[in-house]
PDB file of C-alpha atoms and ligand atoms in Angstrom:
ATOM      1  CA  MET A  95     -20.498 -11.972   5.455  1.00 98.00           C
ATOM      2  CA  LYS A  96     -19.546 -11.918   8.509  1.00 98.00           C
ATOM      3  CA  LEU A  97     -17.768  -9.739  10.775  1.00 98.00           C
ATOM      4  CA  VAL A  98     -14.636 -10.775  13.356  1.00 98.00           C
ATOM      5  CA  GLN A  99     -13.729  -8.681  15.714  1.00 98.00           C
ATOM      6  CA  HIS A 100     -11.466 -11.122  18.492  1.00 98.00           C
ATOM      7  CA  PRO A 101      -8.379 -11.503  17.393  1.00 98.00           C
ATOM      8  CA  ALA A 102      -9.073 -15.519  18.772  1.00 98.00           C
ATOM      9  CA  GLU A 103     -12.129 -16.519  16.420  1.00 98.00           C
ATOM     10  CA  MET A 104     -10.169 -15.116  13.149  1.00 98.00           C
ATOM     11  CA  THR A 105      -8.212 -18.457  14.364  1.00 98.00           C
ATOM     12  CA  GLU A 106      -9.961 -20.074  15.480  1.00 98.00           C
ATOM     13  CA  LEU A 107     -12.068 -19.999  12.134  1.00 98.00           C
ATOM     14  CA  ALA A 108      -8.691 -19.874   9.856  1.00 98.00           C
ATOM     15  CA  THR A 109      -7.799 -22.938  11.267  1.00 98.00           C
ATOM     16  CA  LEU A 110     -11.116 -25.081  10.336  1.00 98.00           C
ATOM     17  CA  TRP A 111     -11.348 -24.394   6.728  1.00 98.00           C
ATOM     18  CA  ARG A 112      -7.363 -25.208   6.944  1.00 98.00           C
ATOM     19  CA  ASP A 113      -7.997 -28.609   8.401  1.00 98.00           C
ATOM     20  CA  GLU A 114     -11.021 -28.510   5.538  1.00 98.00           C
ATOM     21  CA  GLY A 115      -8.483 -27.633   3.327  1.00 98.00           C
ATOM     22  CA  ARG A 116      -9.652 -24.636   1.912  1.00 98.00           C
ATOM     23  CA  THR A 117      -7.708 -21.840   0.909  1.00 98.00           C
ATOM     24  CA  ILE A 118      -7.470 -19.071   2.107  1.00 99.00           C
ATOM     25  CA  ALA A 119      -7.021 -14.946   0.949  1.00 99.00           C
ATOM     26  CA  LEU A 120      -6.480 -12.584   2.954  1.00 99.00           C
ATOM     27  CA  VAL A 121      -6.125  -8.864   1.929  1.00 99.00           C
ATOM     28  CA  PRO A 122      -4.905  -6.410   4.300  1.00 99.00           C
ATOM     29  CA  THR A 123      -6.650  -2.648   4.448  1.00 98.00           C
ATOM     30  CA  MET A 124      -6.838   0.052   6.763  1.00 98.00           C
ATOM     31  CA  GLY A 125     -10.847   1.097   5.478  1.00 98.00           C
ATOM     32  CA  SER A 126     -12.550   3.533   3.393  1.00 97.00           C
ATOM     33  CA  PHE A 127     -12.808   1.289   0.960  1.00 98.00           C
ATOM     34  CA  HIS A 128     -12.152   2.466  -3.294  1.00 97.00           C
ATOM     35  CA  ALA A 129     -12.145   0.296  -6.710  1.00 98.00           C
ATOM     36  CA  GLY A 130      -8.662   0.417  -5.834  1.00 98.00           C
ATOM     37  CA  HIS A 131      -9.481  -2.042  -2.181  1.00 98.00           C
ATOM     38  CA  LEU A 132     -12.898  -3.647  -3.918  1.00 98.00           C
ATOM     39  CA  ALA A 133     -10.689  -4.764  -6.484  1.00 98.00           C
ATOM     40  CA  LEU A 134      -7.955  -6.688  -4.607  1.00 98.00           C
ATOM     41  CA  MET A 135     -10.862  -8.281  -3.185  1.00 98.00           C
ATOM     42  CA  ARG A 136     -11.636  -9.569  -6.472  1.00 98.00           C
ATOM     43  CA  GLN A 137      -9.050 -10.392  -7.707  1.00 98.00           C
ATOM     44  CA  ALA A 138      -8.467 -12.802  -3.604  1.00 98.00           C
ATOM     45  CA  ARG A 139     -11.745 -14.259  -4.719  1.00 98.00           C
ATOM     46  CA  GLN A 140     -10.449 -15.409  -8.080  1.00 98.00           C
ATOM     47  CA  LEU A 141      -7.362 -17.096  -6.483  1.00 98.00           C
ATOM     48  CA  SER A 142      -8.834 -18.786  -3.033  1.00 98.00           C
ATOM     49  CA  ASP A 143     -11.844 -20.792  -1.681  1.00 98.00           C
ATOM     50  CA  GLN A 144     -12.423 -17.692   1.230  1.00 99.00           C
ATOM     51  CA  VAL A 145     -11.531 -14.765   1.539  1.00 99.00           C
ATOM     52  CA  VAL A 146     -10.452 -11.819   3.692  1.00 99.00           C
ATOM     53  CA  VAL A 147     -10.059  -8.173   4.342  1.00 99.00           C
ATOM     54  CA  SER A 148      -8.391  -7.143   7.845  1.00 99.00           C
ATOM     55  CA  LEU A 149      -9.819  -3.922   8.157  1.00 98.00           C
ATOM     56  CA  PHE A 150      -7.077  -2.363  11.047  1.00 98.00           C
ATOM     57  CA  VAL A 151      -6.843   1.337  11.661  1.00 98.00           C
ATOM     58  CA  ASN A 152      -2.674   0.679  12.093  1.00 98.00           C
ATOM     59  CA  PRO A 153      -1.767   3.061  15.380  1.00 98.00           C
ATOM     60  CA  ILE A 154       2.039   1.993  15.553  1.00 98.00           C
ATOM     61  CA  GLN A 155       2.259   2.709  12.662  1.00 98.00           C
ATOM     62  CA  PHE A 156       1.811   6.363  11.753  1.00 98.00           C
ATOM     63  CA  GLY A 157       3.667   8.849  13.932  1.00 97.00           C
ATOM     64  CA  PRO A 158       3.159  11.653  15.496  1.00 95.00           C
ATOM     65  CA  GLY A 159       1.577  15.249  13.905  1.00 93.00           C
ATOM     66  CA  GLU A 160       0.305  12.223  10.705  1.00 95.00           C
ATOM     67  CA  ASP A 161      -3.239  11.745  10.179  1.00 95.00           C
ATOM     68  CA  LEU A 162      -4.633   9.403  12.518  1.00 97.00           C
ATOM     69  CA  ALA A 163      -7.262  10.950  15.127  1.00 96.00           C
ATOM     70  CA  THR A 164      -8.540  11.588  11.774  1.00 95.00           C
ATOM     71  CA  TYR A 165      -8.305   8.355   8.711  1.00 96.00           C
ATOM     72  CA  PRO A 166     -11.194   7.739   7.096  1.00 95.00           C
ATOM     73  CA  CYS A 167     -13.646   5.520   9.198  1.00 94.00           C
ATOM     74  CA  ASP A 168     -16.923   4.353   8.097  1.00 96.00           C
ATOM     75  CA  LEU A 169     -17.583   0.352   8.787  1.00 97.00           C
ATOM     76  CA  GLN A 170     -21.320   0.264   7.302  1.00 98.00           C
ATOM     77  CA  LYS A 171     -20.106   1.138   3.949  1.00 98.00           C
ATOM     78  CA  ASP A 172     -17.556  -1.273   4.050  1.00 98.00           C
ATOM     79  CA  MET A 173     -19.092  -3.764   5.276  1.00 98.00           C
ATOM     80  CA  HIS A 174     -22.134  -3.567   3.009  1.00 98.00           C
ATOM     81  CA  LEU A 175     -18.966  -2.561   0.161  1.00 98.00           C
ATOM     82  CA  ALA A 176     -16.414  -6.315   1.049  1.00 98.00           C
ATOM     83  CA  ALA A 177     -20.489  -8.038   0.912  1.00 98.00           C
ATOM     84  CA  SER A 178     -21.008  -6.659  -2.611  1.00 98.00           C
ATOM     85  CA  VAL A 179     -17.635  -8.372  -3.677  1.00 98.00           C
ATOM     86  CA  GLY A 180     -18.206 -11.975  -2.298  1.00 98.00           C
ATOM     87  CA  VAL A 181     -15.860 -11.193   0.638  1.00 99.00           C
ATOM     88  CA  ASP A 182     -16.394 -13.692   3.776  1.00 98.00           C
ATOM     89  CA  VAL A 183     -14.766 -12.414   6.295  1.00 99.00           C
ATOM     90  CA  LEU A 184     -14.277  -8.606   7.084  1.00 98.00           C
ATOM     91  CA  TYR A 185     -12.161  -8.612  10.902  1.00 99.00           C
ATOM     92  CA  ALA A 186     -11.393  -5.944  11.650  1.00 98.00           C
ATOM     93  CA  PRO A 187      -9.752  -6.004  15.610  1.00 98.00           C
ATOM     94  CA  LEU A 188      -9.778  -3.658  18.269  1.00 98.00           C
ATOM     95  CA  ALA A 189      -6.130  -1.655  18.628  1.00 98.00           C
ATOM     96  CA  ALA A 190      -6.512  -3.123  22.495  1.00 98.00           C
ATOM     97  CA  ASP A 191      -6.881  -6.692  21.334  1.00 98.00           C
ATOM     98  CA  MET A 192      -3.759  -5.762  18.842  1.00 98.00           C
ATOM     99  CA  TYR A 193      -2.089  -4.192  21.429  1.00 98.00           C
ATOM    100  CA  PRO A 194      -2.906  -5.218  24.462  1.00 98.00           C
ATOM    101  CA  PRO A 195      -0.856  -3.826  28.181  1.00 98.00           C
ATOM    102  CA  GLY A 196       2.447  -5.405  27.425  1.00 98.00           C
ATOM    103  CA  PHE A 197       3.357  -5.809  23.263  1.00 98.00           C
ATOM    104  CA  GLN A 198       6.359  -5.414  23.125  1.00 98.00           C
ATOM    105  CA  THR A 199       7.463  -6.973  19.859  1.00 98.00           C
ATOM    106  CA  THR A 200       8.591  -4.762  16.036  1.00 98.00           C
ATOM    107  CA  ILE A 201       9.495  -6.553  13.109  1.00 98.00           C
ATOM    108  CA  ARG A 202      12.204  -4.158  10.891  1.00 98.00           C
ATOM    109  CA  VAL A 203      13.482  -4.874   7.804  1.00 98.00           C
ATOM    110  CA  ALA A 204      16.139  -2.557   7.969  1.00 95.00           C
ATOM    111  CA  GLU A 205      17.486  -1.581   4.465  1.00 96.00           C
ATOM    112  CA  LEU A 206      14.629  -1.952   2.488  1.00 97.00           C
ATOM    113  CA  GLY A 207      12.133   0.842   5.330  1.00 95.00           C
ATOM    114  CA  LYS A 208      14.665   3.177   6.123  1.00 95.00           C
ATOM    115  CA  GLY A 209      15.108   4.739   2.496  1.00 97.00           C
ATOM    116  CA  LEU A 210      11.997   7.258   1.130  1.00 98.00           C
ATOM    117  CA  CYS A 211       8.709   6.907   2.027  1.00 98.00           C
ATOM    118  CA  GLY A 212      10.862   5.465   5.253  1.00 98.00           C
ATOM    119  CA  ALA A 213      12.929   8.335   5.488  1.00 97.00           C
ATOM    120  CA  SER A 214      10.233  10.221   6.214  1.00 95.00           C
ATOM    121  CA  ARG A 215       7.867   8.529   8.819  1.00 97.00           C
ATOM    122  CA  PRO A 216      10.988   6.148  10.378  1.00 97.00           C
ATOM    123  CA  GLY A 217       9.147   4.004  12.486  1.00 97.00           C
ATOM    124  CA  HIS A 218       6.027   3.818   9.513  1.00 98.00           C
ATOM    125  CA  PHE A 219       7.420   0.102   7.912  1.00 98.00           C
ATOM    126  CA  ASP A 220       8.101  -1.423  12.107  1.00 98.00           C
ATOM    127  CA  GLY A 221       4.916  -0.443  11.838  1.00 98.00           C
ATOM    128  CA  VAL A 222       3.498  -1.983   8.872  1.00 98.00           C
ATOM    129  CA  CYS A 223       6.098  -5.601   9.216  1.00 98.00           C
ATOM    130  CA  THR A 224       4.455  -6.235  12.960  1.00 99.00           C
ATOM    131  CA  VAL A 225       0.924  -5.877  11.804  1.00 99.00           C
ATOM    132  CA  VAL A 226       0.764  -7.591   8.519  1.00 99.00           C
ATOM    133  CA  MET A 227       2.474 -10.099  10.885  1.00 98.00           C
ATOM    134  CA  LYS A 228      -0.013 -10.086  12.926  1.00 98.00           C
ATOM    135  CA  LEU A 229      -2.475 -10.718  10.813  1.00 99.00           C
ATOM    136  CA  PHE A 230      -0.626 -13.745   9.194  1.00 99.00           C
ATOM    137  CA  GLN A 231      -0.721 -15.520  12.738  1.00 98.00           C
ATOM    138  CA  GLN A 232      -4.361 -14.510  13.046  1.00 98.00           C
ATOM    139  CA  ALA A 233      -5.898 -15.292   9.018  1.00 99.00           C
ATOM    140  CA  SER A 234      -3.021 -17.794   8.255  1.00 98.00           C
ATOM    141  CA  PRO A 235      -3.695 -17.351   4.886  1.00 99.00           C
ATOM    142  CA  HIS A 236      -2.351 -19.234   1.760  1.00 99.00           C
ATOM    143  CA  LEU A 237      -1.438 -15.865  -0.204  1.00 99.00           C
ATOM    144  CA  ALA A 238      -2.176 -12.197   1.133  1.00 99.00           C
ATOM    145  CA  ILE A 239      -3.065  -9.128  -1.605  1.00 99.00           C
ATOM    146  CA  PHE A 240      -1.090  -5.543  -1.865  1.00 98.00           C
ATOM    147  CA  GLY A 241      -1.887  -2.722  -4.018  1.00 98.00           C
ATOM    148  CA  GLU A 242       1.603  -1.251  -6.311  1.00 98.00           C
ATOM    149  CA  LYS A 243       0.740   1.740  -5.002  1.00 98.00           C
ATOM    150  CA  ASP A 244       2.626   1.270  -1.631  1.00 98.00           C
ATOM    151  CA  PHE A 245       5.370   0.185  -3.761  1.00 98.00           C
ATOM    152  CA  GLN A 246       7.918   0.455  -0.376  1.00 98.00           C
ATOM    153  CA  GLN A 247       5.284  -1.541   1.437  1.00 98.00           C
ATOM    154  CA  LEU A 248       4.898  -4.212  -1.118  1.00 98.00           C
ATOM    155  CA  ALA A 249       8.801  -4.965  -1.393  1.00 98.00           C
ATOM    156  CA  VAL A 250       9.467  -4.500   1.874  1.00 98.00           C
ATOM    157  CA  ILE A 251       6.907  -7.673   3.077  1.00 98.00           C
ATOM    158  CA  ARG A 252       8.086  -9.587   0.584  1.00 98.00           C
ATOM    159  CA  ARG A 253      11.054  -9.310   2.194  1.00 98.00           C
ATOM    160  CA  MET A 254      10.131 -10.011   5.365  1.00 98.00           C
ATOM    161  CA  ALA A 255       7.899 -13.714   3.887  1.00 98.00           C
ATOM    162  CA  ARG A 256      11.123 -14.558   2.779  1.00 98.00           C
ATOM    163  CA  ASP A 257      13.932 -14.056   5.300  1.00 98.00           C
ATOM    164  CA  LEU A 258      10.754 -15.556   8.003  1.00 98.00           C
ATOM    165  CA  ASP A 259      10.037 -18.091   6.265  1.00 98.00           C
ATOM    166  CA  LEU A 260       6.475 -17.112   6.214  1.00 98.00           C
ATOM    167  CA  PRO A 261       4.468 -19.928   4.563  1.00 98.00           C
ATOM    168  CA  VAL A 262       2.655 -17.080   2.399  1.00 98.00           C
ATOM    169  CA  ALA A 263       2.754 -16.041  -1.039  1.00 98.00           C
ATOM    170  CA  ILE A 264       2.640 -12.499  -1.480  1.00 98.00           C
ATOM    171  CA  ILE A 265       1.289 -10.960  -4.623  1.00 98.00           C
ATOM    172  CA  ALA A 266       1.078  -8.024  -6.067  1.00 98.00           C
ATOM    173  CA  HIS A 267      -1.763  -5.647  -7.916  1.00 98.00           C
ATOM    174  CA  PRO A 268      -0.964  -3.599 -10.190  1.00 98.00           C
ATOM    175  CA  THR A 269      -2.911   0.571  -8.726  1.00 98.00           C
ATOM    176  CA  VAL A 270      -6.094   1.292  -9.841  1.00 98.00           C
ATOM    177  CA  ARG A 271      -6.076   5.013 -11.669  1.00 98.00           C
ATOM    178  CA  GLU A 272      -9.715   7.336 -11.424  1.00 98.00           C
ATOM    179  CA  LYS A 273     -10.070   8.606 -14.879  1.00 98.00           C
ATOM    180  CA  SER A 274      -7.221  11.221 -14.927  1.00 97.00           C
ATOM    181  CA  GLY A 275      -4.732   9.153 -13.636  1.00 98.00           C
ATOM    182  CA  LEU A 276      -4.654   9.995 -10.343  1.00 98.00           C
ATOM    183  CA  ALA A 277      -3.838   7.194  -7.810  1.00 98.00           C
ATOM    184  CA  MET A 278      -6.197   5.303  -6.204  1.00 98.00           C
ATOM    185  CA  SER A 279      -6.271   5.974  -2.008  1.00 97.00           C
ATOM    186  CA  SER A 280      -7.651   6.750   0.519  1.00 94.00           C
ATOM    187  CA  ARG A 281      -6.030   9.757   1.436  1.00 94.00           C
ATOM    188  CA  ASN A 282      -7.814  11.572  -2.064  1.00 96.00           C
ATOM    189  CA  SER A 283     -11.110  11.731   0.147  1.00 95.00           C
ATOM    190  CA  TYR A 284      -8.310  14.949   1.968  1.00 95.00           C
ATOM    191  CA  LEU A 285      -8.321  16.741  -1.733  1.00 96.00           C
ATOM    192  CA  GLN A 286     -10.416  19.418  -2.186  1.00 95.00           C
ATOM    193  CA  GLU A 287     -11.736  19.794  -5.969  1.00 93.00           C
ATOM    194  CA  GLU A 288      -8.329  22.138  -6.428  1.00 93.00           C
ATOM    195  CA  GLU A 289      -6.527  20.066  -4.771  1.00 96.00           C
ATOM    196  CA  ILE A 290      -6.746  16.730  -6.762  1.00 96.00           C
ATOM    197  CA  GLU A 291      -6.383  18.864 -10.024  1.00 96.00           C
ATOM    198  CA  GLN A 292      -2.288  20.021  -8.736  1.00 96.00           C
ATOM    199  CA  ALA A 293      -2.647  16.152  -7.010  1.00 97.00           C
ATOM    200  CA  LEU A 294      -2.471  15.316 -11.041  1.00 98.00           C
ATOM    201  CA  CYS A 295       0.732  16.136 -11.061  1.00 98.00           C
ATOM    202  CA  LEU A 296       2.053  12.893 -10.209  1.00 98.00           C
ATOM    203  CA  TYR A 297       0.754  11.256 -13.193  1.00 98.00           C
ATOM    204  CA  ARG A 298       1.868  13.856 -15.782  1.00 98.00           C
ATOM    205  CA  ALA A 299       5.768  12.934 -14.011  1.00 98.00           C
ATOM    206  CA  ILE A 300       4.702   9.416 -14.577  1.00 98.00           C
ATOM    207  CA  CYS A 301       3.754  10.491 -18.566  1.00 98.00           C
ATOM    208  CA  PHE A 302       6.562  13.043 -19.426  1.00 98.00           C
ATOM    209  CA  ALA A 303       9.344   9.822 -17.420  1.00 98.00           C
ATOM    210  CA  ARG A 304       7.813   7.360 -19.992  1.00 97.00           C
ATOM    211  CA  GLU A 305       7.953   9.958 -22.926  1.00 97.00           C
ATOM    212  CA  MET A 306      11.651  10.230 -22.051  1.00 97.00           C
ATOM    213  CA  VAL A 307      12.441   7.292 -21.989  1.00 96.00           C
ATOM    214  CA  LYS A 308      10.660   6.225 -24.786  1.00 96.00           C
ATOM    215  CA  ALA A 309      11.743   9.031 -26.919  1.00 96.00           C
ATOM    216  CA  SER A 310      14.952   8.486 -25.120  1.00 96.00           C
ATOM    217  CA  THR A 311      17.657   5.718 -28.012  1.00 95.00           C
ATOM    218  CA  VAL A 312      20.606   5.497 -25.460  1.00 96.00           C
ATOM    219  CA  PRO A 313      19.600   5.365 -21.276  1.00 94.00           C
ATOM    220  CA  LEU A 314      18.700   8.180 -20.031  1.00 97.00           C
ATOM    221  CA  VAL A 315      20.374   9.344 -16.504  1.00 98.00           C
ATOM    222  CA  ALA A 316      17.693   8.319 -13.997  1.00 98.00           C
ATOM    223  CA  ALA A 317      18.770  11.603 -12.580  1.00 98.00           C
ATOM    224  CA  GLU A 318      19.116  13.905 -14.242  1.00 98.00           C
ATOM    225  CA  VAL A 319      15.448  12.553 -15.351  1.00 98.00           C
ATOM    226  CA  CYS A 320      14.947  12.438 -11.136  1.00 98.00           C
ATOM    227  CA  SER A 321      16.106  16.728 -11.892  1.00 98.00           C
ATOM    228  CA  LYS A 322      13.409  17.074 -14.069  1.00 98.00           C
ATOM    229  CA  ILE A 323      10.251  15.787 -13.033  1.00 98.00           C
ATOM    230  CA  ILE A 324      11.411  17.889  -9.327  1.00 98.00           C
ATOM    231  CA  LYS A 325      11.668  20.740 -11.818  1.00 98.00           C
ATOM    232  CA  ASN A 326       8.320  20.483 -13.052  1.00 97.00           C
ATOM    233  CA  ILE A 327       5.995  18.977  -9.400  1.00 98.00           C
ATOM    234  CA  GLN A 328       7.346  21.825  -7.732  1.00 97.00           C
ATOM    235  CA  SER A 329       6.158  24.834 -10.341  1.00 96.00           C
ATOM    236  CA  THR A 330       2.431  22.992  -9.898  1.00 95.00           C
ATOM    237  CA  PRO A 331       1.440  25.484  -7.148  1.00 94.00           C
ATOM    238  CA  GLY A 332       0.930  24.420  -4.573  1.00 95.00           C
ATOM    239  CA  CYS A 333       2.518  20.859  -4.834  1.00 97.00           C
ATOM    240  CA  ASP A 334       6.513  19.929  -2.824  1.00 97.00           C
ATOM    241  CA  VAL A 335       7.904  17.601  -3.627  1.00 98.00           C
ATOM    242  CA  GLU A 336       9.647  15.076  -1.062  1.00 98.00           C
ATOM    243  CA  TYR A 337      10.913  12.340  -2.804  1.00 98.00           C
ATOM    244  CA  VAL A 338      11.598  11.463  -7.139  1.00 98.00           C
ATOM    245  CA  GLU A 339      14.298   8.953  -7.517  1.00 98.00           C
ATOM    246  CA  ILE A 340      14.600   6.391  -9.655  1.00 98.00           C
ATOM    247  CA  VAL A 341      15.454   2.713  -8.188  1.00 98.00           C
ATOM    248  CA  ASP A 342      15.538  -0.723  -9.030  1.00 98.00           C
ATOM    249  CA  ALA A 343      11.964  -1.862  -8.412  1.00 97.00           C
ATOM    250  CA  ASP A 344      14.115  -5.597  -6.464  1.00 96.00           C
ATOM    251  CA  SER A 345      16.567  -4.079  -3.774  1.00 97.00           C
ATOM    252  CA  LEU A 346      14.539   0.227  -4.554  1.00 98.00           C
ATOM    253  CA  LYS A 347      18.629   1.241  -4.550  1.00 98.00           C
ATOM    254  CA  SER A 348      18.995   4.665  -6.888  1.00 98.00           C
ATOM    255  CA  CYS A 349      19.331   3.778 -10.472  1.00 98.00           C
ATOM    256  CA  GLU A 350      22.236   4.989 -12.275  1.00 98.00           C
ATOM    257  CA  THR A 351      20.293   4.931 -15.349  1.00 97.00           C
ATOM    258  CA  VAL A 352      16.368   3.663 -16.279  1.00 97.00           C
ATOM    259  CA  ASN A 353      16.421   0.563 -17.284  1.00 96.00           C
ATOM    260  CA  LYS A 354      14.074  -2.777 -17.083  1.00 95.00           C
ATOM    261  CA  ASN A 355      14.126  -2.890 -13.967  1.00 96.00           C
ATOM    262  CA  SER A 356      13.910   0.894 -13.075  1.00 97.00           C
ATOM    263  CA  ARG A 357      10.716   2.530 -11.185  1.00 98.00           C
ATOM    264  CA  LEU A 358      10.237   5.645 -10.702  1.00 98.00           C
ATOM    265  CA  ILE A 359       8.437   6.759  -7.473  1.00 98.00           C
ATOM    266  CA  MET A 360       7.530   9.687  -5.398  1.00 98.00           C
ATOM    267  CA  ALA A 361       6.428  12.000  -2.022  1.00 98.00           C
ATOM    268  CA  VAL A 362       5.008  14.889  -2.525  1.00 98.00           C
ATOM    269  CA  ARG A 363       2.288  17.076  -0.562  1.00 97.00           C
ATOM    270  CA  VAL A 364      -0.683  19.120  -1.673  1.00 96.00           C
ATOM    271  CA  ASN A 365      -1.142  22.774   0.147  1.00 93.00           C
ATOM    272  CA  ARG A 366       1.242  20.973   2.821  1.00 89.00           C
ATOM    273  CA  LYS A 367      -1.240  19.164   3.880  1.00 90.00           C
ATOM    274  CA  VAL A 368      -1.758  16.441   1.580  1.00 95.00           C
ATOM    275  CA  ARG A 369       0.563  13.420   1.215  1.00 96.00           C
ATOM    276  CA  LEU A 370       0.853  11.422  -1.365  1.00 98.00           C
ATOM    277  CA  ILE A 371       2.932   9.220  -3.259  1.00 98.00           C
ATOM    278  CA  ASP A 372       2.540   7.115  -6.772  1.00 98.00           C
ATOM    279  CA  ASN A 373       4.917   5.427  -8.797  1.00 98.00           C
ATOM    280  CA  ALA A 374       5.757   3.530 -11.829  1.00 98.00           C
ATOM    281  CA  GLY A 375       8.230   1.478 -14.315  1.00 98.00           C
ATOM    282  CA  LEU A 376       9.060   3.030 -16.804  1.00 95.00           C
ATOM    283  CA  VAL A 377       9.859   1.248 -19.350  1.00 91.00           C
ATOM    284  CA  GLU A 378       7.911  -1.100 -21.852  1.00 79.00           C
ATOM    285  CA  LEU A 379       8.213  -5.064 -21.602  1.00 72.00           C
TER     286      LEU A 379
HETATM  287  O1  PAF B 646      -1.581  -0.398   3.547  1.00 75.33           O
HETATM  288  C1  PAF B 646      -2.203  -0.527   4.058  1.00 75.33           C
HETATM  289  O2  PAF B 646      -3.709  -0.185   3.729  1.00 75.33           O
HETATM  290  C2  PAF B 646      -1.575  -0.719   5.156  1.00 75.33           C
HETATM  291  O3  PAF B 646       0.077   0.416   5.813  1.00 75.33           O
HETATM  292  C3  PAF B 646      -1.515  -2.537   5.871  1.00 75.33           C
HETATM  293  C4  PAF B 646      -0.682  -3.362   4.675  1.00 75.33           C
HETATM  294  C5  PAF B 646      -3.175  -2.378   6.096  1.00 75.33           C
HETATM  295  C6  PAF B 646      -1.075  -2.112   7.443  1.00 75.33           C
HETATM  296  O4  PAF B 646      -1.878  -1.699   7.937  1.00 75.33           O
END
């Protein structure tokens, strides 16, 4: 596996592969790889001739007071893990090369990026879209794989790709979970042992909502399901709900009743410091 750090070198390599008729898959990441990232990389390996994994802790998607400075990072370990699943290139550019002095362009997906995480993290999805667009330009992928755990991010990037006619297929990978049900996330490394137990309130909420839907013979009122979930989560010591909503999986607009395209989507803070997100479909297809 090759480590590439300079954008021009990445573009040169991608151009060469394209000239040879080879297909390229990109897995954009911020590093600190766990089994969820590795699953995305394995899927990329199956779907394309060349696999590029980008590793870039993107400063412009972090707001003031967020965890940019403490975001976990271990390049040697990540290189080893990426190589173990057959990645061809780990692309780890420097912030100074991604955003040189004078940089001033932003990509904004106006509506989809506004609510949910966008409401508490203003500008977050602008930062995500801008960096993903740059990575697409540099690595020239035919397809790019994103985890469903960041469901709003996935919807926003799909919209950007459609709106800007990007010749990149956006592929979703289902959320990878610990045996306990906790969605894998680099931020789980911030959790102490007892906080992991508290963080399970998210997965319990998903199971609870699915059970409710299964047991009901009529379409459930989404607001009622959400208020029960909020009550359950708030009763878990140390857990504060940022939002719990049931939305349409495509528009991300609130659903009146739970249907096949509904998605339960949540953000919770554990002990005020660790912000976790999770989501799931509620109706068995
Ligand atoms: O999901 C992430 O890790 C990041 O938001 C992404 C897509 C790599 C952009 O920085």
